[in-house]
N, CA and C of each residue as an Amber inpcrd file, in Angstrom:
protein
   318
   0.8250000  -1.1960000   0.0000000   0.0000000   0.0000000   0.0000000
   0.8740000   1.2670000   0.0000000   1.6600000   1.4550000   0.9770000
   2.8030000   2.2980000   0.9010000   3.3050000   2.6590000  -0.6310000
   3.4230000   1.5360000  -1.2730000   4.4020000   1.7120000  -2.3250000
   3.5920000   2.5880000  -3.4700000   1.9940000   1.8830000  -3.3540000
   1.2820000   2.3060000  -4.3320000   0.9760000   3.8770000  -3.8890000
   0.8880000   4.0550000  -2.7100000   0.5450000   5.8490000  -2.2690000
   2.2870000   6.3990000  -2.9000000   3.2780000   6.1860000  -2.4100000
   4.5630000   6.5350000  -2.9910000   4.4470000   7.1220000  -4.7620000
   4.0250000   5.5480000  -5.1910000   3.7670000   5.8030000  -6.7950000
   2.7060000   7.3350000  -7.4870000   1.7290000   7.4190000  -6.7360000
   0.9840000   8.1830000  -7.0890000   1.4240000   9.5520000  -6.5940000
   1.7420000  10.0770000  -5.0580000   2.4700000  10.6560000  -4.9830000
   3.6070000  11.6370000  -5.9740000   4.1610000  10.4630000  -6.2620000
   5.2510000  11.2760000  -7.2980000   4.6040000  11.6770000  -8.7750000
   4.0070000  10.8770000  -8.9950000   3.3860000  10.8650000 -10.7680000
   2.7630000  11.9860000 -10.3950000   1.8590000  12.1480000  -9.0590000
   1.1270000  13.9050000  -9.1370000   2.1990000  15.0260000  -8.8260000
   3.3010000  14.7360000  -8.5730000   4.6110000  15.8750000  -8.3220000
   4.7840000  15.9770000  -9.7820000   4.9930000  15.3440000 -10.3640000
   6.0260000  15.5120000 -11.4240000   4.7610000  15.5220000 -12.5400000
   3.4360000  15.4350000 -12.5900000   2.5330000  16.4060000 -13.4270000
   2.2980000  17.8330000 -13.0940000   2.3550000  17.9170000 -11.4240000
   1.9920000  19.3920000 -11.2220000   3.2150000  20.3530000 -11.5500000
   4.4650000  19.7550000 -11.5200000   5.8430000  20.2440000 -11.8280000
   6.2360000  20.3690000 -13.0130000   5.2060000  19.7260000 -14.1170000
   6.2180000  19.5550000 -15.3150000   5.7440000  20.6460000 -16.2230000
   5.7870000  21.6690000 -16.9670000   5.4180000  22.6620000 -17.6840000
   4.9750000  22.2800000 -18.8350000   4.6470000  22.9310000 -19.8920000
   4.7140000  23.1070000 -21.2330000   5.8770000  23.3680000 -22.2280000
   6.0870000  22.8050000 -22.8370000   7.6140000  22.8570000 -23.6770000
   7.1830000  23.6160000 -25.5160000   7.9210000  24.4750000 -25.6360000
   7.3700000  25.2880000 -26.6030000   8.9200000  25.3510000 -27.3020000
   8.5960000  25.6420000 -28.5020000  10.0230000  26.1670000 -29.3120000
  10.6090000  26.9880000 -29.3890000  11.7240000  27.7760000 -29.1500000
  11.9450000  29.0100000 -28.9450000  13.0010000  29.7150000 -30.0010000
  12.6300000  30.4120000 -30.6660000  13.5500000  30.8480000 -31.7050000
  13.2810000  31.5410000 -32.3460000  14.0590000  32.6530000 -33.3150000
  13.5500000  33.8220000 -33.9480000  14.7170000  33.9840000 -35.4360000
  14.0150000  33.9970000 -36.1140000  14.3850000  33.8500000 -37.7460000
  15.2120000  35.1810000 -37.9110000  15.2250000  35.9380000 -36.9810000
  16.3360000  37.2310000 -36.7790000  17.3600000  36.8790000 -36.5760000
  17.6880000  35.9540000 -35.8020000  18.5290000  35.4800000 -35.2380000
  19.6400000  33.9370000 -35.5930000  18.4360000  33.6850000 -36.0680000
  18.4660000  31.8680000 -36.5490000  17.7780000  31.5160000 -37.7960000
  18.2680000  31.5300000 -38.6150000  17.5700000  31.0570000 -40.2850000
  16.8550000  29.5890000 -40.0300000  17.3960000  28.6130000 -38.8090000
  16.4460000  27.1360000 -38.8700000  15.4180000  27.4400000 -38.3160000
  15.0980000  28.5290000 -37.8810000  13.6510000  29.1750000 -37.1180000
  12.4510000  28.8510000 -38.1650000  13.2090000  29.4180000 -39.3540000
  12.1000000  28.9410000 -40.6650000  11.3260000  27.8460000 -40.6860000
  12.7350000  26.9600000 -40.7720000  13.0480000  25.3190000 -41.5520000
  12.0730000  24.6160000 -40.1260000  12.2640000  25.0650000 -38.7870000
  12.6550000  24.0690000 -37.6600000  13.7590000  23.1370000 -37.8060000
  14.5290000  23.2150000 -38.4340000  15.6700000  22.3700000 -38.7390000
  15.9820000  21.9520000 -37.2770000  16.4960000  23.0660000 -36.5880000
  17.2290000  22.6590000 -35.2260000  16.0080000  22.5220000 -34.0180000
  16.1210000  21.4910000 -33.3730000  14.6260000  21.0250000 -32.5920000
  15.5290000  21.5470000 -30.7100000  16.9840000  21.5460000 -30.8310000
  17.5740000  21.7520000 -29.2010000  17.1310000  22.7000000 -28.8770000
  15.8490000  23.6350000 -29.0990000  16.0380000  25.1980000 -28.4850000
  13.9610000  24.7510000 -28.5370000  14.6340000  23.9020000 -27.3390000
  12.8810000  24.0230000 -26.4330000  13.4790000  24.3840000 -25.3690000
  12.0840000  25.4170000 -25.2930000  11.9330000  25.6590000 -23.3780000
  10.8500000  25.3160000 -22.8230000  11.1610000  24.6350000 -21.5740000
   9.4240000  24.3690000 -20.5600000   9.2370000  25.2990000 -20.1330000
   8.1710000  25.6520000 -20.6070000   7.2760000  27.2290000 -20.2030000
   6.9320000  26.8320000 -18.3910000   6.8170000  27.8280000 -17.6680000
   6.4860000  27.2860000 -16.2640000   5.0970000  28.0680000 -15.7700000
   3.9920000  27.3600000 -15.6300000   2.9680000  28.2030000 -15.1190000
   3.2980000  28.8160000 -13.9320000   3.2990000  30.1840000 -13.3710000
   3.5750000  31.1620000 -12.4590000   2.6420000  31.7920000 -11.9060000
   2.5640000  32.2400000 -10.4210000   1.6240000  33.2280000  -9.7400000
   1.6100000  34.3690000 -10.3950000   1.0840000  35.1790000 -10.0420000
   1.1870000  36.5740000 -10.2560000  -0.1870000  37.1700000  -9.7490000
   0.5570000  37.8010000  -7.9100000  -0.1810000  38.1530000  -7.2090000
  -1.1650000  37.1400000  -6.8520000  -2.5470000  36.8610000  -6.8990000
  -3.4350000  35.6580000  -6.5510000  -4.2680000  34.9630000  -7.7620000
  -4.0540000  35.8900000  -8.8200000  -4.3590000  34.9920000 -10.7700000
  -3.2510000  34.3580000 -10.6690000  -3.5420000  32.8280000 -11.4640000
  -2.8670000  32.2050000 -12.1620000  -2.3520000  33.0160000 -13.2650000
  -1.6370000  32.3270000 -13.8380000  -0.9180000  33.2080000 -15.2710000
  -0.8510000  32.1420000 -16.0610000  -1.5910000  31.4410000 -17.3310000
  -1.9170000  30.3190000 -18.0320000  -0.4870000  30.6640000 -19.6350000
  -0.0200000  29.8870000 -19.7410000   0.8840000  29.9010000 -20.1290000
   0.8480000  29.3610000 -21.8800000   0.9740000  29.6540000 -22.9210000
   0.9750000  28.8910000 -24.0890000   2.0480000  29.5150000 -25.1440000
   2.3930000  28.4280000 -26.0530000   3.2520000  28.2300000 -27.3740000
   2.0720000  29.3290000 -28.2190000   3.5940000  30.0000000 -29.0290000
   3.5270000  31.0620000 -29.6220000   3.9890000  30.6210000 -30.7470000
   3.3540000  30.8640000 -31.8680000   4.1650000  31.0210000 -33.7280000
   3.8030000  32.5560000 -34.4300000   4.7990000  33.1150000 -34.3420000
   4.5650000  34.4300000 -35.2460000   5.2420000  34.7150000 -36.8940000
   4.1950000  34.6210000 -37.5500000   5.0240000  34.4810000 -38.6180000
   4.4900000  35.9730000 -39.4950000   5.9920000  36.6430000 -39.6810000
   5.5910000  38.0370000 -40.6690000   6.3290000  38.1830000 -41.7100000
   5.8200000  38.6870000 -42.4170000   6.6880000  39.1770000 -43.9640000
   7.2010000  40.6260000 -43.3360000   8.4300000  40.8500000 -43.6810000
   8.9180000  42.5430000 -43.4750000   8.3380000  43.4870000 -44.6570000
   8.8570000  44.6240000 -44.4310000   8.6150000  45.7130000 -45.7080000
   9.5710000  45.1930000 -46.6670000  10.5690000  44.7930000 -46.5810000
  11.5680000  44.2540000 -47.6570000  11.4160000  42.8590000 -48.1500000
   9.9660000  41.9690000 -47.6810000   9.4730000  40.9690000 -47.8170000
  10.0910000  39.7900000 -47.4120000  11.2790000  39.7100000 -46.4780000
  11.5460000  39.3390000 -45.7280000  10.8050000  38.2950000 -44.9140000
  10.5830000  36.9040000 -44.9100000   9.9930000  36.1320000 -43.8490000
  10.2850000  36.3530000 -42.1600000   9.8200000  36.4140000 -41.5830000
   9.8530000  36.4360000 -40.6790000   9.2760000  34.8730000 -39.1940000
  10.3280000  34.2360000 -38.8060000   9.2320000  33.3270000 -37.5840000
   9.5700000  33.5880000 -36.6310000   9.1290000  33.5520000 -35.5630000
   9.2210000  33.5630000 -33.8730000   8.7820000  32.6360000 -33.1010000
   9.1460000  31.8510000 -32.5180000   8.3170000  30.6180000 -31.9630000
   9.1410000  31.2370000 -30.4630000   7.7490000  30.4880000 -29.4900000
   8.1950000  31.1120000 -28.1750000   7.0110000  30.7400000 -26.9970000
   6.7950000  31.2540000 -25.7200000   6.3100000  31.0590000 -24.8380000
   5.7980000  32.3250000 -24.7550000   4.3940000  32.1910000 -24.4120000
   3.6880000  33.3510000 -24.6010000   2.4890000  33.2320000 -22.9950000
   2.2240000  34.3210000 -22.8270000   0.7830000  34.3230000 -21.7130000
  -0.8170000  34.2430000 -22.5980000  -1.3910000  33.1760000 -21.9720000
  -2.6860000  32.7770000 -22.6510000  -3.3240000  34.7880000 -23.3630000
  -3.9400000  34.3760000 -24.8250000  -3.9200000  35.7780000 -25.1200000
  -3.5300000  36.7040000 -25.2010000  -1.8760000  36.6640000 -25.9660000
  -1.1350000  37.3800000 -25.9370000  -0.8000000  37.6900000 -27.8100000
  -1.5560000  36.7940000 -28.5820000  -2.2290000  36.9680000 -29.6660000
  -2.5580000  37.8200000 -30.4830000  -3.6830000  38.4170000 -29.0940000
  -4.8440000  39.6620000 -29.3650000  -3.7100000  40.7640000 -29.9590000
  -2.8040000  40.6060000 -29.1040000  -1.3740000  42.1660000 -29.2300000
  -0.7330000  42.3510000 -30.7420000  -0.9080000  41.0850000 -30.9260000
  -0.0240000  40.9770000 -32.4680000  -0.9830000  41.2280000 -33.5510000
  -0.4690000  42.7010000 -34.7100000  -1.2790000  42.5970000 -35.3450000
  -1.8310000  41.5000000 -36.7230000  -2.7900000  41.3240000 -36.7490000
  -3.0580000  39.9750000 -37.9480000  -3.8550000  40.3870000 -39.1650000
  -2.9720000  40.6610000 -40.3150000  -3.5890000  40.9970000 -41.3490000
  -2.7850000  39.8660000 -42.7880000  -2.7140000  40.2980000 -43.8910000
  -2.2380000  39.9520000 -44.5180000  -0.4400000  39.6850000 -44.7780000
   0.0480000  40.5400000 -43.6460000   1.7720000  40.3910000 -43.3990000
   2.3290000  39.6490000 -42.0520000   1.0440000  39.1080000 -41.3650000
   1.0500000  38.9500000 -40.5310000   0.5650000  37.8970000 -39.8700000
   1.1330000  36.6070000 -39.1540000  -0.4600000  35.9550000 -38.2920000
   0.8080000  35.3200000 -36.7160000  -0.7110000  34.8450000 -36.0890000
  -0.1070000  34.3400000 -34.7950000  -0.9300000  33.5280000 -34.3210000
  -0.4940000  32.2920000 -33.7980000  -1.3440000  31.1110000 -33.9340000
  -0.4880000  30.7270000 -32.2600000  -1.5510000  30.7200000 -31.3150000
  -1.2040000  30.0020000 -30.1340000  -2.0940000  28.5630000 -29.7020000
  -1.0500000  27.8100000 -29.1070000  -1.6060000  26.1820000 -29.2330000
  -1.1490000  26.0820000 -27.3840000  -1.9170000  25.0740000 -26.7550000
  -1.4320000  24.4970000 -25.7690000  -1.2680000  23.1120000 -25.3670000
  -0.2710000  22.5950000 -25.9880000   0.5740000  21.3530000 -26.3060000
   1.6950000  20.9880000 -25.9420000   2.2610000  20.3030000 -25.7390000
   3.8190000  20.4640000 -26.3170000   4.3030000  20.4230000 -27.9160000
   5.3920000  20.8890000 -27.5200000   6.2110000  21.9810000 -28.7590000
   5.0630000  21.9680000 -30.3280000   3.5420000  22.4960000 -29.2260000
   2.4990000  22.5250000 -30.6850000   3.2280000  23.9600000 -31.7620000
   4.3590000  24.3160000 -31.4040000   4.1310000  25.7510000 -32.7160000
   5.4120000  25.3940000 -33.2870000   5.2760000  24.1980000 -33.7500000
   6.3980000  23.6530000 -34.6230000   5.6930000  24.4590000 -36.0410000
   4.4740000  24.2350000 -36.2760000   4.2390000  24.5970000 -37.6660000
   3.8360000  24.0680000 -38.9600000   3.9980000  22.5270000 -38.0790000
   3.9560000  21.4320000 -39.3810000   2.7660000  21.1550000 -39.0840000
């Protein structure tokens, strides 16, 4: 009995502990941002207080064309509705998922 309370125990530590893992990278910076070529640049997003709200946490894909038509991606960790901020027209979109590493793109 012990062992089985032990077992459960931990499996609920290490769900309430384990975050969201999102991709993190910016086509400014990194041309495989495009491709996803390079998959080592996840981060586990960590759900956080702030003050007595939760703060709900989700994967970010921003993808823009520049004025010089330029592609643009951003993949990243974002706060639930953080979306709304980015503008979305025709040079522009932003697509938030809550998955793991859902803003791969594929």
């Amino acid at each position: 009995m012990r062992l089985i309370l032990f077992i459960v125990s931990l499996w609920l530590t290490l769900a309430l502990t384990s975050g969201l893992q999102c991709y993190m990278c910016s086509s400014h910076y990194d041309s495989d941002c495009i491709e996803e070529r390079n998959t080592t640049k996840i981060l586990t997003c960590t759900d956080f207080i702030y003050g007595i709200n939760p703060i709900t946490l989700r994967c970010v894909r921003i993808v823009s064309i520049s004025d010089s038509n330029r592609l643009i991606v951003v993949r990243r960790c974002a706060v639930l509705g953080d979306c709304k901020y980015v503008a979305k027209n025709d040079r522009q979109s932003c697509t938030e998922c809550n998955t793991d590493l859902c803003n791969s793109g594929k």
